[in-house]
XYZ file of C-alpha atoms in Angstrom:
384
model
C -36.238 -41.391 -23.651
C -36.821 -41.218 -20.017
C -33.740 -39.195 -19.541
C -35.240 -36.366 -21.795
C -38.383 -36.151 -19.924
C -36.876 -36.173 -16.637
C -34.044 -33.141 -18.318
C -36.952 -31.127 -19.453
C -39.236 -32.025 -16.022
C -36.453 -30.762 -14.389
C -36.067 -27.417 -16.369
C -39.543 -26.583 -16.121
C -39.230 -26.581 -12.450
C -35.929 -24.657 -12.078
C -37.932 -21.925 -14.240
C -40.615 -22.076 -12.048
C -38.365 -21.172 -9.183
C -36.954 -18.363 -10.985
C -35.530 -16.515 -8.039
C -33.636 -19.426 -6.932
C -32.432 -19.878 -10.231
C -31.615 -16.279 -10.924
C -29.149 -16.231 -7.762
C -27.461 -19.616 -8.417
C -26.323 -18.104 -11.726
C -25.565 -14.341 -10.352
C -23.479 -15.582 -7.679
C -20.355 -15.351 -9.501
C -20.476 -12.796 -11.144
C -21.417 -10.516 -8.547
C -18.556 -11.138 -6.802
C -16.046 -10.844 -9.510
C -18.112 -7.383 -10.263
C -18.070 -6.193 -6.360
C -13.926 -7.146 -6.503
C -13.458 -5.090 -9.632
C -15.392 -2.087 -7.978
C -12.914 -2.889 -5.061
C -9.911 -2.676 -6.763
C -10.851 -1.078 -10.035
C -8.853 -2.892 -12.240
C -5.626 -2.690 -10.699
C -3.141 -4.204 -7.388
C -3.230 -3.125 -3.676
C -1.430 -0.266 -2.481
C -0.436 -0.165 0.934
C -0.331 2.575 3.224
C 3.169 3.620 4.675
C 3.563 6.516 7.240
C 6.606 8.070 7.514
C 7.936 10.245 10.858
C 11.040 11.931 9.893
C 13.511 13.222 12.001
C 16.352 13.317 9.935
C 17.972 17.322 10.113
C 20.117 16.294 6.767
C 23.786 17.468 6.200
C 26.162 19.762 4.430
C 27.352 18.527 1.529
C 29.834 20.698 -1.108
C 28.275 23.881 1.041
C 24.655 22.517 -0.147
C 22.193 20.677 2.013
C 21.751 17.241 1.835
C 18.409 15.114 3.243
C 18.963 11.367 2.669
C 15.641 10.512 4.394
C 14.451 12.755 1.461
C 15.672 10.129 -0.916
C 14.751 6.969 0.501
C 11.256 8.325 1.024
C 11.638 9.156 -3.009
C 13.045 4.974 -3.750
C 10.105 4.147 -1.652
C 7.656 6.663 -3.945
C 9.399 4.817 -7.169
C 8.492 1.199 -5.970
C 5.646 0.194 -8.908
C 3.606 -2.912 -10.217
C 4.558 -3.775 -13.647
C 1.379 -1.370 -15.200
C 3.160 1.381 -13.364
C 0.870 1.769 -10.152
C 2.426 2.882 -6.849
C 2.934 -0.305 -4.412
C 3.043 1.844 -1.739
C 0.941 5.072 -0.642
C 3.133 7.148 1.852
C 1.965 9.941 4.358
C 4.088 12.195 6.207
C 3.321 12.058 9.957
C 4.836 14.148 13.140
C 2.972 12.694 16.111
C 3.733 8.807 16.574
C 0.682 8.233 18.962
C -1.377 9.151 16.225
C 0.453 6.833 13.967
C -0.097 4.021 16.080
C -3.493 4.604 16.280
C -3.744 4.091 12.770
C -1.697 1.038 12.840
C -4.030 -0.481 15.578
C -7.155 0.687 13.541
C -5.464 -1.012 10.232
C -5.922 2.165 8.423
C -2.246 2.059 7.977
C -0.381 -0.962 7.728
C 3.397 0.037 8.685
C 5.407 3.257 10.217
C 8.723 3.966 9.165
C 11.198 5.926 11.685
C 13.969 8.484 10.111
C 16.500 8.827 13.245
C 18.006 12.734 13.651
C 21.306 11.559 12.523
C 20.071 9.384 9.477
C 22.157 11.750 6.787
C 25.034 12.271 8.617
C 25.617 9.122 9.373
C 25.674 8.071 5.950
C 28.234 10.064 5.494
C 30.574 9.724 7.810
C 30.489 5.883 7.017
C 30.548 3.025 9.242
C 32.316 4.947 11.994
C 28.706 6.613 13.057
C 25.371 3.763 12.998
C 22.727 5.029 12.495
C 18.868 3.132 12.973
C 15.544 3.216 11.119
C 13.174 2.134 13.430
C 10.174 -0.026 11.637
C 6.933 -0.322 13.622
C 3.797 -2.675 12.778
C 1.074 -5.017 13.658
C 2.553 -8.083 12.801
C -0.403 -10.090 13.302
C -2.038 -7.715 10.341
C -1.344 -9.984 7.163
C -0.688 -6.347 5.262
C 2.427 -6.024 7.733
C 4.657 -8.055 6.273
C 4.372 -7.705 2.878
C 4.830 -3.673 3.419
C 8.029 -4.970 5.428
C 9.317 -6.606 2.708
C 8.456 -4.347 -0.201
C 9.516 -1.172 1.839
C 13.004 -2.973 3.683
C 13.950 -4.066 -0.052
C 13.266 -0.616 -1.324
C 15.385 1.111 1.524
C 18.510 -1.450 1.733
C 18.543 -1.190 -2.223
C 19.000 2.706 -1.790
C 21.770 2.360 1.166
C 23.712 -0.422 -0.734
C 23.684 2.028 -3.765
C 24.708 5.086 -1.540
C 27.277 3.420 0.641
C 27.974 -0.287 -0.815
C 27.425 -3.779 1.061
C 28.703 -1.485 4.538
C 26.158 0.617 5.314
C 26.497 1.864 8.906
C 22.337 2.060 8.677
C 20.509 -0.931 10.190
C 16.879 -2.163 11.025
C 14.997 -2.166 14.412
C 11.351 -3.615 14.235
C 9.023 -2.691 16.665
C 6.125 -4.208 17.248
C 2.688 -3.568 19.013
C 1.634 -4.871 21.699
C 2.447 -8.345 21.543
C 2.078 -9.054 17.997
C 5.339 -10.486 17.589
C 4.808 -13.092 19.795
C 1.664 -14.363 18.316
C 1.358 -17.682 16.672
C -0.336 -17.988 13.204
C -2.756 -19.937 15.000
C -3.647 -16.951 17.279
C -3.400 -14.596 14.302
C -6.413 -16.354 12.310
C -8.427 -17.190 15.223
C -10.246 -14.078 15.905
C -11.930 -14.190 12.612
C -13.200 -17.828 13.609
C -14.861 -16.229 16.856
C -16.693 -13.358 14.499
C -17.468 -16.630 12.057
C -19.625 -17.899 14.801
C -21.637 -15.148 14.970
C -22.050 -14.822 11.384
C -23.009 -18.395 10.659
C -26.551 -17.152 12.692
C -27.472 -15.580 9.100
C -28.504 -19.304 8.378
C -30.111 -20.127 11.409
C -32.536 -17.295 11.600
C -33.505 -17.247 8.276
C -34.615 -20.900 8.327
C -35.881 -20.642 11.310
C -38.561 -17.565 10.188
C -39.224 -19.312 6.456
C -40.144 -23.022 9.014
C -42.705 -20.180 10.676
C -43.519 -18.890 7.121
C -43.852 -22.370 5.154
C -45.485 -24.399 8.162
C -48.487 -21.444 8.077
C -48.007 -19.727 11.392
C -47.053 -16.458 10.089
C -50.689 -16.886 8.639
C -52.042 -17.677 11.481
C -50.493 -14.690 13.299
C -52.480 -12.438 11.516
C -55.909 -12.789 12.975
C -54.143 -12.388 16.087
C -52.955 -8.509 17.715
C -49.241 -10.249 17.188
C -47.045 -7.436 15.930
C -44.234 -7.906 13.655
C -41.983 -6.814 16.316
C -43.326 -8.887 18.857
C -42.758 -11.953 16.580
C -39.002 -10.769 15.414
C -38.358 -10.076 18.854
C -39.160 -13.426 20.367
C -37.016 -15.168 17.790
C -34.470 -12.747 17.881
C -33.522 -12.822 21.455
C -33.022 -16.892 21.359
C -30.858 -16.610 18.234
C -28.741 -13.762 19.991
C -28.895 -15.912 22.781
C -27.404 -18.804 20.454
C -24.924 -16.577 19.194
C -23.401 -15.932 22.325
C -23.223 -19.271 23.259
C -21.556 -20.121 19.917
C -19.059 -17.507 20.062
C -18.355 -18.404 24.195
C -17.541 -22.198 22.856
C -15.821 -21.058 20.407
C -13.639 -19.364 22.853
C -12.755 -21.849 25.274
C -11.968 -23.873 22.271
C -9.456 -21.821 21.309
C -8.254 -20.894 24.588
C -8.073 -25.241 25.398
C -5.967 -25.270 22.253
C -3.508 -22.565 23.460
C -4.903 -19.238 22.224
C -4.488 -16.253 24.965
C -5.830 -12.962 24.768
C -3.803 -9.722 25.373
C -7.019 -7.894 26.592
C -10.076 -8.713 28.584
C -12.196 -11.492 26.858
C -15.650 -10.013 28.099
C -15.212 -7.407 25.595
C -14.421 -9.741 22.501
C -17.541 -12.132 23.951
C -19.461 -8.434 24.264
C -17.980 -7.820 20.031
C -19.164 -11.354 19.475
C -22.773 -10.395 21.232
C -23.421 -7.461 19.350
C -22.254 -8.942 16.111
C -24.259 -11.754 16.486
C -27.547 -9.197 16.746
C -26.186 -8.098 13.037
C -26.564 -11.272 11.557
C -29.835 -11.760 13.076
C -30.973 -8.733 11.473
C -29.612 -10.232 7.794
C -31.016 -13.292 8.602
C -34.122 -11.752 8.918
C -34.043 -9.667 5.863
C -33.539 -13.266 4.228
C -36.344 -14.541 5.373
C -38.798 -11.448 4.086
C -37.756 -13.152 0.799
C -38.216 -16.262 1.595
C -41.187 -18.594 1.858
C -39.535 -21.810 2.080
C -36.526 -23.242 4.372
C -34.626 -24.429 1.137
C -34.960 -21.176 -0.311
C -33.597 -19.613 2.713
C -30.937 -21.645 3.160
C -29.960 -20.828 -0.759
C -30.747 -16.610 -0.475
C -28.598 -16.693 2.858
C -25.354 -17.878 1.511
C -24.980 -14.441 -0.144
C -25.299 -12.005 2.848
C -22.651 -15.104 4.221
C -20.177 -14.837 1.364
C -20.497 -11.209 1.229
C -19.901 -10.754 4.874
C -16.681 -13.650 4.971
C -14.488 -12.576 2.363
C -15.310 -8.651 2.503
C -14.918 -8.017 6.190
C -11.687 -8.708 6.615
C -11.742 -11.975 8.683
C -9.577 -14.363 7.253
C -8.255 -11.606 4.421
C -7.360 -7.701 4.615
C -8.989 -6.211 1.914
C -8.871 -2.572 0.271
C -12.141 -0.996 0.447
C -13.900 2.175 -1.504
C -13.937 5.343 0.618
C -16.957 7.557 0.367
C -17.175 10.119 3.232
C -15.216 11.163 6.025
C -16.456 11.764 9.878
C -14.018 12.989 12.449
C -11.045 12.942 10.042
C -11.963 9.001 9.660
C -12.358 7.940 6.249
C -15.296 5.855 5.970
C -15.524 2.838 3.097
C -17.822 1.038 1.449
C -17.067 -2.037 3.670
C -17.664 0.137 6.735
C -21.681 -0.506 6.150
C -20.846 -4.638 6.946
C -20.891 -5.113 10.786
C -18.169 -7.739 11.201
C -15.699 -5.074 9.279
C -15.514 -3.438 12.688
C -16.240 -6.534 15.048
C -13.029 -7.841 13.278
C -11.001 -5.066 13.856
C -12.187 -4.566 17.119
C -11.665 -8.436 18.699
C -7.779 -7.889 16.873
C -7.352 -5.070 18.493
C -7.758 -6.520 21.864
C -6.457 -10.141 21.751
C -3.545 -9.081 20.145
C -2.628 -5.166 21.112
C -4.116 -5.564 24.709
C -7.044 -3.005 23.938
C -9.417 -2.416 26.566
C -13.394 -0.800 26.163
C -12.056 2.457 25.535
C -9.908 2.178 23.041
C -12.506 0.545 20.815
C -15.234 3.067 21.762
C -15.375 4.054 17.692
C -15.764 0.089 16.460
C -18.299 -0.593 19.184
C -20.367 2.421 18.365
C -20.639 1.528 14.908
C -21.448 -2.170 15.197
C -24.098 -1.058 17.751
C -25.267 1.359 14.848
C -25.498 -1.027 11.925
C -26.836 -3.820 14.495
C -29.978 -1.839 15.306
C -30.146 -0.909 11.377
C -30.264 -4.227 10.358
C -32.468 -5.136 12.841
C -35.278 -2.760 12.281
C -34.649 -3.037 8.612
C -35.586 -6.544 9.228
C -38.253 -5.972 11.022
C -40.519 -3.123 8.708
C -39.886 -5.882 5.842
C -40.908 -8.699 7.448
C -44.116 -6.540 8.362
C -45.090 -5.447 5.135
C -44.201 -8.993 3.152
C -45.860 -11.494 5.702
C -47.635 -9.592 8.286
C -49.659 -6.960 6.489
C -53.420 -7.301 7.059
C -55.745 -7.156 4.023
């Protein structure tokens, strides 16, 4: 039958482009391998600091710390397989715990006022206030908020019954609270411009590679980082442009930015330099524009749903610098673009408050890019 020898024609040439082939099928189950190293089998815990002010009280001659057992009710909160929702750290200083709110290295900071026990008991005759501070533009926020207020009213109702003379406050920084959930996704859409440049420059080296000028190079004194270079700069250039459109789309459809938007066009700038350097570790592998434009949607995939830009996500710590933990998601560049650009359109950050998240990007930018760079030399441009 026809249909049989076009089947096996068809075969034979999917084997023949093995590679191609080979990442089709891995796809998937990389991914569902890289989320079980993530998560290692089990459900998010969140990170909860605690400042606690609370002196206690005399009770029967004894003392008595109620802040001691809510913290506890808050320890006891656990997934069905008996993992801890929530990981809680004691803190004193509350700029430093806002720091790590900002930097989303903690996703919610708890308050115990002085008088937290002794209001308690003397009843509804002396409030009292736990003070709940947050992000609430970080996704992570509010399900802490909800877990944590649950876990905390559940231990007041049981102290005290239905009056408990202990109430809420939420606090919020900068000017989360008033963000819409259109402003809270949309800073992931400007780092999304910038990393949809992993396509362009990869297909835009393999038309070099396929059409024969990278051949042609050769006889020539054309370095490798002469030829990166040039193509380099006009995809930067592109990725600037795509990330400055993307902004005054968002800003026409009512987006406004706490802090100055030459530093989230700068994020966008240097993150866009990243992806060129992916795009073209791609193209070392790649001697075709279709084959390209396959290899490149995993650096893409990898670099969407693992840097935090439309999803928080746990990540693997392996070292620590400065007393910051660094993770195994710290090595992909839009990680920090992502926290960076949040950090000022929604907390009002300015350039030195993101000092740390530029530094880094600038790092891995220039990593990628000579990484890029030495391969393409020794695949394509060494001479015989």
């Amino acid at each position: 039958m026809r249909l049989m020898s076009v089947l096996r024609k068809t075969i034979r040439e999917q084997l023949r482009d093995f590679w191609t082939l080979l990442l089709t099928l891995s796809l998937g189950p990389f991914f569902v391998l890289f989320y079980w190293v993530m998560f290692g089998g089990g459900s998010t815990t969140y990170d909860l600091l605690i400042i606690n002010h609370d002196a206690g009280a005399s009770v029967n001659g004894g003392a008595w710390s109620a802040s001691n057992d809510t913290i506890k009710a808050l320890h006891d909160v656990n997934y069905q397989n008996g993992q801890g929702v929530l990981k809680i750290k004691l803190i004193e200083d509350r700029k430093a715990a806002e720091k790590k709110l900002k930097d989303r290295q903690a996703d919610m900071l708890v308050v115990f006022p002085e008088d937290y026990s002794r209001s308690l008991l003397a009843g509804a005759s002396a409030a009292s206030q736990i003070e709940i501070v947050g992000d609430l533009s970080n996704p992570y926020y509010s399900v802490v908020s909800v877990v944590a207020n649950a876990a905390m009213s559940n231990y007041l109702q049981t102290l005290s019954g239905e009056s408990s003379p202990v109430t809420f406050k939420e606090t919020a920084l900068g000017d989360s609270a008033a963000r819409s959930e259109f402003e809270t996704w949309v800073p992931g859409l400007f780092i999304m411009a910038a990393v949809l440049l992993i396509y362009q420059t990869s297909m835009t080296i393999a038309r070099e590679i396929e059409s024969g000028t990278v051949r042609r190079l050769q006889m020539t004194p054309m370095t490798a980082f002469d030829l990166m270079g040039g193509v380099s700069l006009s995809q930067i250039l592109i990725g600037v442009i795509g990330v400055l459109i993307t902004f005054l789309t968002a800003v026409a459809c009512g987006f406004h930015s706490e802090g100055p938007l030459w530093i989230a066009i700068l994020l966008g700038g240097i993150t866009s330099m990243a992806m060129v350097g992916v795009g073209l570790i791609v193209a070392c592998f790649s001697r075709t524009i279709a084959r390209a434009f396959m290899i490149s949607n995993f650096p893409l995939f990898l670099m969407t749903f693992f840097s935090g830009m439309f999803m928080p996500i746990s990540t693997v710590p392996l070292f620590k610098i400065a007393g910051r933990t660094i993770g195994l998601l710290d090595l992909l560049p839009p990680t920090h673009a992502v926290t960076a650009i949040n950090k000022v359109t929604a907390l009002g950050a300015g350039f030195g408050d993101i000092i740390y998240e530029l530094a880094a990007l600038s790092v891995l930018s220039m990593a990628y890019f000579l990484l890029g760079v030495w391969l393409f030399q020794r695949r394509h441009l060494r001479r015989a």
